[in-house]
Coordinates of C-alpha atoms in Angstrom, one line a residue:
Chain A
X1 CA 0.0 0.0 0.0
X2 CA 3.0 2.2 0.6
X3 CA 3.3 3.0 -3.1
X4 CA -0.4 3.4 -3.5
X5 CA -0.8 5.8 -0.6
X6 CA 0.0 9.4 -1.4
X7 CA 2.9 10.9 0.5
X8 CA 0.5 13.4 2.0
X9 CA -1.3 10.6 3.7
X10 CA 1.9 9.2 5.0
X11 CA 2.9 12.6 6.3
X12 CA -0.4 13.0 8.1
X13 CA -0.3 9.5 9.6
X14 CA 3.3 10.2 10.8
X15 CA 2.0 13.3 12.6
X16 CA -0.8 11.4 14.1
X17 CA 1.4 8.6 15.3
X18 CA 3.9 11.1 16.8
X19 CA 1.2 13.0 18.7
X20 CA -0.3 9.9 20.2
X21 CA 2.2 7.1 20.0
X22 CA 0.5 4.9 22.6
X23 CA -3.0 5.2 21.4
X24 CA -2.6 5.2 17.6
X25 CA -1.7 1.6 17.1
X26 CA -4.4 0.3 19.4
X27 CA -7.0 2.4 17.8
X28 CA -5.8 1.1 14.4
X29 CA -6.2 -2.5 15.5
X30 CA -9.6 -1.8 16.9
X31 CA -10.7 -0.2 13.7
X32 CA -9.3 -3.2 11.9
X33 CA -11.1 -5.9 13.9
X34 CA -14.3 -4.0 13.9
X35 CA -14.0 -3.5 10.2
X36 CA -13.5 -7.2 9.8
X37 CA -16.7 -8.2 11.5
X38 CA -19.1 -5.4 10.8
X39 CA -18.2 -2.8 8.2
X40 CA -21.1 -0.4 8.6
X41 CA -20.7 0.6 12.3
X42 CA -16.9 1.0 11.9
X43 CA -17.5 3.8 9.4
X44 CA -20.0 5.4 11.6
X45 CA -17.8 5.3 14.7
X46 CA -14.9 6.8 12.8
X47 CA -17.0 9.8 11.7
X48 CA -17.9 10.5 15.3
X49 CA -14.5 10.2 16.9
X50 CA -11.8 12.9 16.6
X51 CA -9.3 11.2 14.4
X52 CA -7.1 13.0 11.9
X53 CA -7.7 12.9 8.2
X54 CA -5.3 10.1 7.7
X55 CA -6.9 7.9 10.3
X56 CA -10.4 7.9 8.7
X57 CA -8.8 7.3 5.4
X58 CA -7.0 4.3 6.7
X59 CA -10.1 3.0 8.3
X60 CA -11.9 3.3 5.0
X61 CA -9.3 1.2 3.2
X62 CA -9.8 -1.4 5.8
X63 CA -13.6 -1.4 5.4
X64 CA -13.1 -2.0 1.7
X65 CA -10.9 -4.9 2.4
X66 CA -13.1 -6.4 4.9
X67 CA -16.2 -6.6 2.7
X68 CA -16.4 -10.3 2.3
X69 CA -15.9 -11.9 -1.1
X70 CA -18.4 -14.5 0.1
X71 CA -21.3 -12.1 0.2
X72 CA -22.1 -12.5 -3.5
X73 CA -21.3 -16.2 -3.1
X74 CA -23.8 -16.4 -0.2
X75 CA -26.6 -14.7 -2.1
X76 CA -26.0 -17.0 -5.0
X77 CA -26.0 -20.0 -2.8
X78 CA -29.3 -18.9 -1.2
X79 CA -30.8 -18.5 -4.6
X80 CA -29.6 -21.9 -5.7
X81 CA -30.8 -23.5 -2.5
X82 CA -34.4 -22.6 -3.2
X83 CA -34.3 -24.3 -6.5
X84 CA -32.7 -27.4 -5.1
X85 CA -35.0 -28.0 -2.2
X86 CA -36.9 -30.7 -3.9
X87 CA -33.9 -32.9 -4.6
X88 CA -32.8 -33.7 -1.1
X89 CA -36.1 -34.8 0.3
X90 CA -34.9 -38.4 0.4
X91 CA -32.6 -37.7 3.3
X92 CA -34.9 -36.1 5.8
X93 CA -37.1 -33.0 5.9
X94 CA -34.8 -31.5 8.6
X95 CA -31.7 -31.8 6.4
X96 CA -32.7 -28.9 4.3
X97 CA -33.3 -26.7 7.3
X98 CA -30.0 -27.6 8.7
X99 CA -28.2 -27.1 5.4
X100 CA -29.6 -23.7 5.1
X101 CA -28.6 -22.8 8.6
X102 CA -25.1 -23.8 7.8
X103 CA -25.2 -21.8 4.6
X104 CA -26.1 -18.7 6.4
X105 CA -23.2 -19.2 8.8
X106 CA -20.8 -19.5 6.0
X107 CA -18.6 -16.6 5.3
X108 CA -18.1 -16.1 9.1
X109 CA -15.3 -18.6 9.3
X110 CA -11.8 -17.6 8.3
X111 CA -10.2 -18.8 5.1
X112 CA -8.1 -21.9 6.0
X113 CA -4.5 -21.5 4.8
X114 CA -2.7 -23.6 7.4
X115 CA -2.5 -26.9 5.6
X116 CA 0.9 -27.8 7.3
X117 CA -0.9 -27.9 10.7
X118 CA -3.6 -30.2 9.5
X119 CA -5.9 -30.7 6.6
X120 CA -9.7 -31.1 6.4
X121 CA -11.0 -34.7 6.2
X122 CA -11.9 -35.5 2.6
X123 CA -15.6 -36.5 2.3
X124 CA -14.6 -39.5 0.3
X125 CA -12.5 -40.7 3.2
X126 CA -15.3 -40.2 5.6
X127 CA -17.5 -42.2 3.4
X128 CA -15.1 -45.1 3.6
X129 CA -14.8 -44.8 7.3
X130 CA -18.4 -44.7 8.3
X131 CA -19.3 -48.4 8.1
X132 CA -16.5 -49.2 10.5
X133 CA -18.0 -47.0 13.1
X134 CA -21.4 -48.6 12.8
X135 CA -21.9 -52.1 11.3
X136 CA -18.3 -53.5 11.1
X137 CA -17.0 -53.1 14.6
X138 CA -15.0 -56.3 15.0
X139 CA -11.5 -56.3 16.6
X140 CA -9.2 -56.8 13.6
X141 CA -7.0 -59.1 15.7
X142 CA -9.9 -61.5 16.5
X143 CA -9.2 -64.6 14.4
X144 CA -12.1 -66.8 15.6
X145 CA -15.1 -65.1 14.1
X146 CA -16.3 -63.2 11.0
X147 CA -16.5 -59.9 12.8
X148 CA -12.8 -60.0 13.3
X149 CA -12.1 -61.2 9.7
X150 CA -14.0 -58.4 8.0
X151 CA -12.2 -55.8 10.1
X152 CA -8.9 -57.5 9.4
X153 CA -9.6 -57.6 5.7
X154 CA -10.3 -53.9 5.7
X155 CA -7.1 -53.1 7.7
X156 CA -5.0 -55.2 5.3
X157 CA -6.5 -53.5 2.3
X158 CA -5.7 -50.1 3.9
X159 CA -2.2 -51.3 4.5
X160 CA -1.8 -52.1 0.9
X161 CA -3.0 -48.7 -0.2
X162 CA -0.4 -47.0 2.1
X163 CA 2.4 -49.3 1.0
X164 CA 1.6 -48.7 -2.7
X165 CA 1.8 -44.9 -2.2
X166 CA 5.4 -45.2 -1.0
X167 CA 6.5 -48.2 -3.1
X168 CA 6.8 -50.5 -0.1
X169 CA 5.6 -54.0 0.8
X170 CA 2.4 -54.0 2.9
X171 CA 4.2 -56.0 5.6
X172 CA 6.6 -53.2 6.2
X173 CA 3.9 -50.7 7.3
X174 CA 3.3 -50.4 11.1
X175 CA 0.3 -48.4 12.2
X176 CA 1.0 -45.9 15.0
X177 CA -1.0 -43.0 16.5
X178 CA 0.7 -40.5 14.3
X179 CA 4.0 -39.2 12.9
X180 CA 5.2 -38.1 16.4
X181 CA 4.9 -41.6 17.7
X182 CA 6.5 -43.0 14.5
X183 CA 9.5 -40.6 14.9
X184 CA 9.9 -41.6 18.6
X185 CA 9.6 -45.2 17.8
X186 CA 12.2 -45.1 15.0
X187 CA 14.8 -42.9 16.7
X188 CA 14.5 -44.3 20.2
X189 CA 13.9 -47.9 19.0
X190 CA 16.9 -48.1 16.7
X191 CA 19.2 -46.2 19.0
X192 CA 18.2 -48.4 22.0
X193 CA 18.4 -51.6 20.1
X194 CA 21.9 -50.9 18.7
X195 CA 23.1 -49.0 21.7
X196 CA 22.6 -52.0 24.0
X197 CA 25.9 -53.5 22.8
X198 CA 27.5 -50.2 23.6
X199 CA 29.1 -49.9 20.2
X200 CA 26.7 -47.8 18.2
X201 CA 25.9 -44.8 20.3
X202 CA 25.8 -42.0 17.8
X203 CA 22.9 -40.3 16.0
X204 CA 22.9 -37.7 13.3
X205 CA 20.0 -35.3 12.7
X206 CA 19.6 -31.7 11.5
X207 CA 18.8 -28.5 13.2
X208 CA 15.6 -27.8 11.3
X209 CA 13.9 -31.1 12.3
X210 CA 10.4 -31.2 13.8
X211 CA 10.3 -30.8 17.6
X212 CA 9.5 -34.4 18.2
X213 CA 12.7 -35.6 16.5
X214 CA 14.8 -33.0 18.3
X215 CA 13.2 -33.9 21.6
X216 CA 13.7 -37.6 21.1
X217 CA 17.3 -37.0 20.4
X218 CA 17.7 -34.9 23.5
X219 CA 16.1 -37.6 25.5
X220 CA 18.7 -40.1 24.1
X221 CA 21.5 -37.7 25.0
X222 CA 20.3 -38.0 28.6
X223 CA 20.6 -41.8 28.2
X224 CA 24.2 -41.4 27.1
X225 CA 24.0 -41.2 23.3
X226 CA 25.9 -38.8 21.3
X227 CA 23.9 -36.6 18.8
X228 CA 25.2 -34.5 15.9
X229 CA 22.9 -31.7 14.8
X230 CA 23.8 -30.9 11.3
X231 CA 23.6 -27.2 10.4
X232 CA 21.7 -26.0 7.3
X233 CA 22.7 -23.3 4.8
X234 CA 20.7 -20.1 4.5
X235 CA 18.3 -21.9 2.0
X236 CA 17.5 -24.6 4.5
X237 CA 19.4 -27.5 2.9
X238 CA 21.9 -29.6 4.7
X239 CA 25.4 -30.0 3.3
X240 CA 26.1 -33.5 2.0
X241 CA 29.8 -33.2 2.7
X242 CA 29.1 -32.3 6.3
X243 CA 26.9 -35.3 6.6
X244 CA 29.6 -37.6 5.2
X245 CA 32.1 -36.1 7.6
X246 CA 29.7 -36.6 10.5
X247 CA 29.2 -40.3 10.0
X248 CA 31.4 -42.4 12.3
X249 CA 31.8 -46.1 12.7
X250 CA 29.6 -46.0 15.8
X251 CA 26.8 -44.1 14.0
X252 CA 23.5 -46.0 14.3
X253 CA 21.0 -43.7 12.6
X254 CA 20.6 -40.6 10.4
X255 CA 17.3 -38.8 10.7
X256 CA 16.6 -36.1 8.1
X257 CA 13.1 -34.9 7.3
X258 CA 11.9 -35.0 3.7
X259 CA 9.8 -31.8 3.5
X260 CA 10.2 -29.1 6.2
X261 CA 7.0 -28.2 8.0
X262 CA 7.8 -24.5 8.3
X263 CA 9.6 -23.5 5.1
X264 CA 8.7 -26.4 2.8
X265 CA 12.3 -27.2 1.8
X266 CA 12.8 -30.6 0.2
X267 CA 16.1 -32.2 1.3
X268 CA 18.1 -34.2 -1.3
X269 CA 16.7 -37.6 -0.1
X270 CA 18.3 -39.7 -2.8
X271 CA 21.8 -38.5 -2.1
X272 CA 21.4 -38.8 1.7
X273 CA 20.0 -42.3 1.2
X274 CA 22.9 -43.3 -0.9
X275 CA 25.5 -42.0 1.6
X276 CA 23.7 -43.8 4.4
X277 CA 23.6 -47.1 2.5
X278 CA 27.2 -46.8 1.6
X279 CA 28.2 -46.3 5.2
X280 CA 25.7 -49.0 6.4
X281 CA 23.9 -46.5 8.6
X282 CA 20.1 -46.6 8.9
X283 CA 18.3 -43.7 7.3
X284 CA 15.1 -42.5 8.9
X285 CA 13.0 -39.7 7.4
X286 CA 10.1 -37.8 8.8
X287 CA 7.9 -37.6 5.7
X288 CA 4.7 -36.4 7.4
X289 CA 4.6 -33.3 5.1
X290 CA 5.9 -35.2 2.1
X291 CA 3.9 -38.4 1.6
X292 CA 1.1 -38.0 -0.9
X293 CA 2.4 -34.6 -1.9
X294 CA 5.7 -35.3 -3.6
X295 CA 6.5 -38.6 -5.2
X296 CA 8.4 -40.8 -2.8
X297 CA 9.7 -44.4 -3.3
X298 CA 11.4 -45.9 -0.3
X299 CA 13.5 -48.3 -2.5
X300 CA 14.7 -45.7 -5.0
X301 CA 15.6 -43.4 -2.1
X302 CA 17.1 -46.1 0.1
X303 CA 14.9 -45.1 3.1
X304 CA 15.0 -47.6 6.0
X305 CA 12.4 -46.0 8.3
X306 CA 9.8 -43.4 7.4
X307 CA 7.1 -41.6 9.5
X308 CA 3.8 -40.9 7.9
X309 CA 0.8 -39.0 9.2
X310 CA -2.8 -39.4 8.1
X311 CA -4.2 -36.0 9.0
X312 CA -1.7 -34.2 6.7
X313 CA -3.1 -36.0 3.6
X314 CA -6.8 -35.3 4.2
X315 CA -7.2 -38.4 6.4
X316 CA -8.5 -38.7 10.0
X317 CA -6.5 -37.4 13.0
X318 CA -5.1 -39.9 15.5
X319 CA -3.5 -42.4 13.1
X320 CA -0.2 -42.6 11.3
X321 CA 2.3 -45.2 10.2
X322 CA 5.9 -46.1 10.3
X323 CA 7.6 -47.8 7.4
X324 CA 10.2 -50.3 8.7
X325 CA 12.3 -52.0 6.1
X326 CA 12.4 -55.7 6.1
X327 CA 15.2 -56.4 3.7
X328 CA 17.8 -55.6 4.9
X329 CA 16.0 -55.8 8.2
X330 CA 15.9 -52.9 10.5
X331 CA 15.6 -54.0 14.1
X332 CA 14.2 -51.8 16.8
X333 CA 13.2 -52.0 20.4
X334 CA 9.4 -51.4 20.7
X335 CA 8.2 -48.4 22.7
X336 CA 5.0 -50.1 23.6
X337 CA 4.9 -53.7 24.5
X338 CA 1.8 -55.9 24.9
X339 CA -0.2 -58.2 22.7
X340 CA 2.4 -58.3 20.0
X341 CA 0.3 -56.7 17.2
X342 CA 2.0 -55.1 14.2
X343 CA 5.0 -57.5 14.2
X344 CA 5.4 -56.8 17.9
X345 CA 6.7 -53.3 17.2
X346 CA 3.5 -51.5 18.3
X347 CA 1.1 -53.5 20.4
X348 CA -2.4 -52.4 21.0
X349 CA -5.7 -52.9 19.1
X350 CA -5.9 -51.0 15.9
X351 CA -8.8 -48.6 15.2
X352 CA -10.2 -50.1 12.0
X353 CA -12.2 -46.9 11.1
X354 CA -9.1 -44.7 11.4
X355 CA -7.0 -47.2 9.5
X356 CA -9.5 -47.5 6.7
X357 CA -9.7 -43.7 6.5
X358 CA -6.0 -43.5 6.4
X359 CA -5.8 -46.1 3.6
X360 CA -8.5 -44.4 1.6
X361 CA -6.7 -41.1 2.0
X362 CA -3.5 -42.7 0.7
X363 CA -5.4 -44.3 -2.2
X364 CA -6.9 -40.9 -3.2
X365 CA -3.6 -39.2 -2.8
X366 CA -1.9 -41.7 -5.1
X367 CA -4.7 -41.2 -7.6
X368 CA -4.8 -37.4 -7.4
X369 CA -1.2 -36.6 -6.8
X370 CA -0.7 -35.3 -10.4
X371 CA -3.9 -33.3 -10.5
X372 CA -3.4 -31.9 -7.0
X373 CA 0.3 -30.9 -7.4
X374 CA -0.5 -29.2 -10.7
X375 CA -3.2 -27.2 -9.1
X376 CA -1.3 -26.4 -5.9
X377 CA 1.7 -25.3 -8.0
X378 CA -0.6 -22.9 -9.9
X379 CA -2.1 -21.4 -6.8
X380 CA 1.2 -21.2 -5.0
X381 CA 2.8 -19.4 -8.0
X382 CA 0.0 -17.0 -8.0
X383 CA 0.3 -16.3 -4.3
X384 CA 4.1 -16.1 -4.2
X385 CA 4.3 -13.8 -7.2
X386 CA 1.8 -11.5 -5.6
X387 CA 3.5 -11.5 -2.3
X388 CA 7.0 -11.0 -3.6
X389 CA 5.8 -8.2 -5.8
X390 CA 5.4 -6.1 -2.6
X391 CA 8.5 -4.3 -1.5
X392 CA 10.8 -5.6 1.2
X393 CA 9.4 -9.1 1.2
X394 CA 11.4 -12.3 0.7
X395 CA 10.7 -16.0 0.6
X396 CA 12.3 -18.2 3.2
X397 CA 13.9 -21.5 2.1
X398 CA 15.2 -22.6 -1.2
X399 CA 13.1 -21.3 -4.0
X400 CA 14.0 -24.2 -6.3
X401 CA 13.7 -27.1 -3.9
X402 CA 10.5 -26.6 -2.0
X403 CA 7.0 -28.0 -1.8
X404 CA 4.8 -25.4 -3.4
X405 CA 2.0 -26.0 -0.9
X406 CA 4.1 -24.4 1.8
X407 CA 5.0 -20.8 1.2
X408 CA 6.9 -19.0 3.9
X409 CA 7.4 -15.3 3.4
X410 CA 9.0 -12.5 5.5
X411 CA 7.5 -9.1 5.5
X412 CA 10.2 -6.7 6.7
X413 CA 9.3 -4.0 9.2
X414 CA 6.0 -5.8 10.2
X415 CA 5.6 -7.8 13.3
X416 CA 4.4 -11.3 12.3
X417 CA 2.1 -11.7 15.2
X418 CA 0.4 -8.3 14.6
X419 CA -0.1 -9.2 11.0
X420 CA -1.7 -12.4 12.1
X421 CA -4.0 -10.4 14.3
X422 CA -4.8 -8.0 11.5
X423 CA -5.6 -11.0 9.3
X424 CA -8.3 -12.3 11.5
X425 CA -10.3 -13.5 8.5
X426 CA -7.5 -15.8 7.3
X427 CA -6.3 -18.8 9.3
X428 CA -2.5 -18.6 9.2
X429 CA 0.4 -19.3 11.3
X430 CA 3.9 -17.9 11.7
X431 CA 5.4 -21.4 12.2
X432 CA 4.5 -24.9 13.3
X433 CA 1.4 -25.4 15.3
X434 CA 3.4 -26.8 18.3
X435 CA 5.2 -23.5 18.8
X436 CA 2.3 -21.1 17.8
X437 CA 1.5 -20.5 21.4
X438 CA 4.9 -19.0 22.3
X439 CA 6.2 -15.7 21.0
X440 CA 9.7 -17.1 20.5
X441 CA 10.9 -16.7 16.9
X442 CA 10.9 -19.9 15.0
X443 CA 14.0 -22.0 15.6
X444 CA 13.9 -23.2 12.0
X445 CA 14.2 -19.7 10.6
X446 CA 17.0 -19.0 13.1
X447 CA 18.8 -22.1 11.9
X448 CA 18.8 -20.6 8.4
X449 CA 20.7 -17.7 9.8
X450 CA 17.9 -15.2 9.7
X451 CA 17.9 -12.4 12.2
X452 CA 15.4 -12.3 15.1
X453 CA 13.4 -9.5 13.3
X454 CA 13.2 -11.5 10.1
X455 CA 12.1 -14.6 12.0
X456 CA 9.5 -12.6 13.8
X457 CA 8.1 -11.1 10.6
X458 CA 7.5 -14.4 8.8
X459 CA 4.2 -16.0 7.9
X460 CA 3.5 -19.4 6.5
X461 CA 0.8 -20.0 3.9
X462 CA -0.3 -23.6 3.4
X463 CA -2.2 -24.4 0.2
X464 CA -4.1 -27.7 -0.2
X465 CA -6.5 -29.7 -2.2
X466 CA -9.5 -27.6 -1.2
X467 CA -8.1 -24.1 -1.5
X468 CA -9.8 -22.1 -4.2
X469 CA -8.5 -19.4 -6.5
X470 CA -10.9 -16.8 -5.1
X471 CA -9.5 -17.5 -1.6
X472 CA -5.9 -16.9 -2.9
X473 CA -7.0 -13.6 -4.5
X474 CA -8.7 -12.5 -1.4
X475 CA -5.7 -13.4 0.7
X476 CA -3.3 -11.5 -1.6
X477 CA -5.5 -8.4 -1.5
X478 CA -5.9 -8.5 2.3
X479 CA -2.2 -9.1 3.0
X480 CA -1.1 -6.4 0.7
X481 CA -3.4 -3.8 2.2
X482 CA -2.8 -4.7 5.8
X483 CA 0.9 -5.0 5.5
X484 CA 0.8 -1.5 4.1
X485 CA -1.4 -0.3 6.9
X486 CA 0.9 -1.8 9.6
X487 CA 3.9 -0.3 7.9
X488 CA 2.4 3.1 7.9
X489 CA 2.1 2.8 11.7
X490 CA 5.7 1.7 12.1
X491 CA 8.4 4.3 12.8
X492 CA 11.0 1.9 11.4
X493 CA 9.2 2.0 8.1
X494 CA 9.4 5.8 8.1
X495 CA 13.1 5.7 8.6
X496 CA 13.5 3.2 5.8
X497 CA 11.4 5.3 3.5
X498 CA 13.7 8.3 4.3
X499 CA 16.6 6.2 3.2
X500 CA 18.2 5.6 6.6
X501 CA 19.9 2.2 7.1
X502 CA 18.5 0.8 10.3
X503 CA 21.8 -0.9 11.1
X504 CA 23.5 2.5 11.4
X505 CA 21.2 3.7 14.1
X506 CA 22.5 3.5 17.7
X507 CA 19.5 2.7 19.8
X508 CA 19.5 4.1 23.3
X509 CA 17.7 2.4 26.2
X510 CA 15.5 4.4 28.4
Chain B
X23 CA -16.9 -54.3 -31.8
X24 CA -16.6 -50.9 -33.3
X25 CA -20.0 -51.3 -34.9
X26 CA -21.5 -52.0 -31.5
X27 CA -19.8 -49.0 -30.1
X28 CA -21.0 -46.8 -33.0
X29 CA -24.5 -48.0 -32.4
X30 CA -24.2 -47.4 -28.7
X31 CA -22.6 -44.0 -29.0
X32 CA -25.6 -41.7 -29.1
X33 CA -27.0 -43.3 -26.1
X34 CA -23.8 -43.4 -24.1
X35 CA -23.1 -39.8 -25.0
X36 CA -26.4 -39.0 -23.4
X37 CA -25.5 -41.2 -20.4
X38 CA -22.2 -39.4 -20.0
X39 CA -23.9 -36.0 -20.1
X40 CA -26.4 -37.1 -17.6
X41 CA -23.7 -38.4 -15.3
X42 CA -21.9 -35.1 -15.6
X43 CA -25.0 -33.2 -14.8
X44 CA -25.8 -35.4 -11.8
X45 CA -22.3 -35.2 -10.4
X46 CA -22.3 -31.4 -10.7
X47 CA -25.7 -31.1 -9.1
X48 CA -24.8 -33.4 -6.2
X49 CA -21.4 -31.7 -5.8
X50 CA -23.2 -28.4 -5.5
X51 CA -25.0 -29.6 -2.4
X52 CA -22.0 -29.6 -0.1
X53 CA -22.7 -26.9 2.4
X54 CA -18.9 -26.3 3.0
X55 CA -17.7 -23.8 0.5
X56 CA -14.3 -25.5 -0.1
X57 CA -15.8 -29.0 -0.6
X58 CA -18.4 -27.6 -2.9
X59 CA -16.0 -25.7 -5.1
X60 CA -13.6 -28.7 -5.2
X61 CA -16.4 -31.1 -6.2
X62 CA -17.5 -28.9 -9.0
X63 CA -14.0 -28.2 -10.2
X64 CA -12.8 -31.8 -10.0
X65 CA -15.9 -33.0 -11.9
X66 CA -15.4 -30.4 -14.6
X67 CA -11.7 -31.1 -15.0
X68 CA -12.1 -34.9 -15.0
X69 CA -14.7 -34.7 -17.8
X70 CA -12.7 -32.2 -19.8
X71 CA -9.6 -34.4 -19.5
X72 CA -11.4 -37.5 -20.8
X73 CA -13.2 -35.5 -23.5
X74 CA -11.5 -37.4 -26.3
X75 CA -12.1 -40.9 -24.9
X76 CA -14.2 -42.9 -27.3
X77 CA -13.2 -46.5 -26.6
X78 CA -13.9 -49.2 -24.0
X79 CA -11.5 -47.6 -21.5
X80 CA -14.1 -44.8 -21.2
X81 CA -16.2 -47.4 -19.4
X82 CA -13.7 -47.5 -16.5
X83 CA -13.8 -43.7 -16.1
X84 CA -17.6 -43.9 -16.3
X85 CA -17.7 -46.6 -13.6
X86 CA -15.5 -44.4 -11.4
X87 CA -17.8 -41.5 -11.9
X88 CA -20.8 -43.6 -11.0
X89 CA -19.1 -44.7 -7.8
X90 CA -18.4 -41.1 -6.9
X91 CA -22.0 -40.2 -7.6
X92 CA -23.2 -43.0 -5.3
X93 CA -21.0 -41.6 -2.6
X94 CA -22.2 -38.1 -3.1
X95 CA -25.8 -39.2 -2.9
X96 CA -25.0 -41.0 0.3
X97 CA -26.3 -44.3 -0.8
X98 CA -24.7 -47.2 0.8
X99 CA -22.9 -50.1 -0.7
X100 CA -24.9 -53.3 -0.4
X101 CA -23.7 -55.4 2.5
X102 CA -23.4 -52.8 5.3
X103 CA -27.1 -52.1 5.5
X104 CA -28.9 -49.7 7.8
X105 CA -26.3 -46.9 8.1
X106 CA -28.2 -43.7 7.7
X107 CA -26.3 -40.5 7.5
X108 CA -26.0 -37.1 6.0
X109 CA -23.0 -36.3 3.9
X110 CA -21.3 -33.4 5.5
X111 CA -18.0 -33.3 7.2
X112 CA -16.8 -29.7 7.3
X113 CA -19.7 -27.8 9.0

């Protein structure tokens, strides 16, 4: 907006912010949030209160932004609904009433652009799951009656779908509660099994791994293992020579994630797999963000252990899988002992409905991977080009090796958290969901060598199967305007506009 | 074989169009905006992609479409009887 706004306006807002430094930002945010929920009263309120010329102008810009794109959509939907009423009578007379109620609510919920945190359940997946919540309730491990057999059959079929997606054998898939458990199981399991003899007590991982990998490694450090945390370059990729140098005779495991959850960078899996195989070290990869989104083949990439999550690929939450290679066999100590289900690696009764949903999600992902990635690439390019066209923005991570569904952009001179607050009508995150409660800057961005300010001003946009073009356009418009608005409030931005290098300023504390 | 197909074509073209229309109509009934848009877009793109298909392989795509339609309508597969439900996940 900075280039759109006339310099007069900037001057005026500068005056305003100087005269009332403490109140101006708060008033700005209030006007923002009010504009986002109810455009009409915001305008009325601004006329009444004694703001300067620039303030009311700013507020008006916000009102324009906040007019929901969905309004036309809603009216159209309402019109369509009336004509459709006859066709759904076979469900129940209440269904139409409920549907209409839902339709009227629509437009109140934010646009969902946080697909790295979780994805919505695909209706096709739900359809596959439903029978296993009602009619088919048998324990899949019961071998003595038909209830058990039908559940077992469904579970085995799901296992096949998952195995097919990653090019594995169905017997190599172990169901767990999610990728976190898979990561824990792989890292602790392998380390403990091979550490028992006392010879292999070294693990290699990278600094940008997910928290559950890093935490598992720290836990092992307490148990007397040695861990090497490989640094990454400023694009987020690890150095293969450093990996080679880090491997020792006593190294048991290398754990490098496939697609980073915050910056979307894809590590060179094939090369890492080759190095590990040459050195006879097991290679574990956390592929929660990668499976079903980029093509993966465990045999071509020499992966020995892989963590998969269901709810990142439009499946149900609460289920995941761990791929454990059988030839050459990877041996690990189970975390959970009990009835010996899942090759004795993860005891406990499986949840057939969740497993079936997971399997169906994988089947759909395998079928749609081409269509989806083309579509996501298109939307991602649109978003990224629009965002990078603004001044003082840059993309985090390697622009060549990244998954297009994860776009991480830094907006200089804007506080990420305040931008998230300003973008109330868009569901976004500045980093992983696990750390979204804390105000600490993302450790992943710090590992790339970004400054604190840069890490603080980054936003992650996640695009998925159900994201529409209209949503992307709205997000682009909203982000552009509100970043401009927040920058207008910022004294730093003023200095930058005057051509002063911020690094030359000596800040005094008072 | 081809003669049979030629004879069957006008009818099957009609069938395909009817399937297309039904899929669009059913997809339009999702109350969640994102699912609705996806269903419409996916149907359109899939039919456009297979526009040129004239041979027996079209039957496979057709069968898939029928399966999707069954799912959208919320009809159950035979075998797992009395499960009544309304197709709506994302409120």
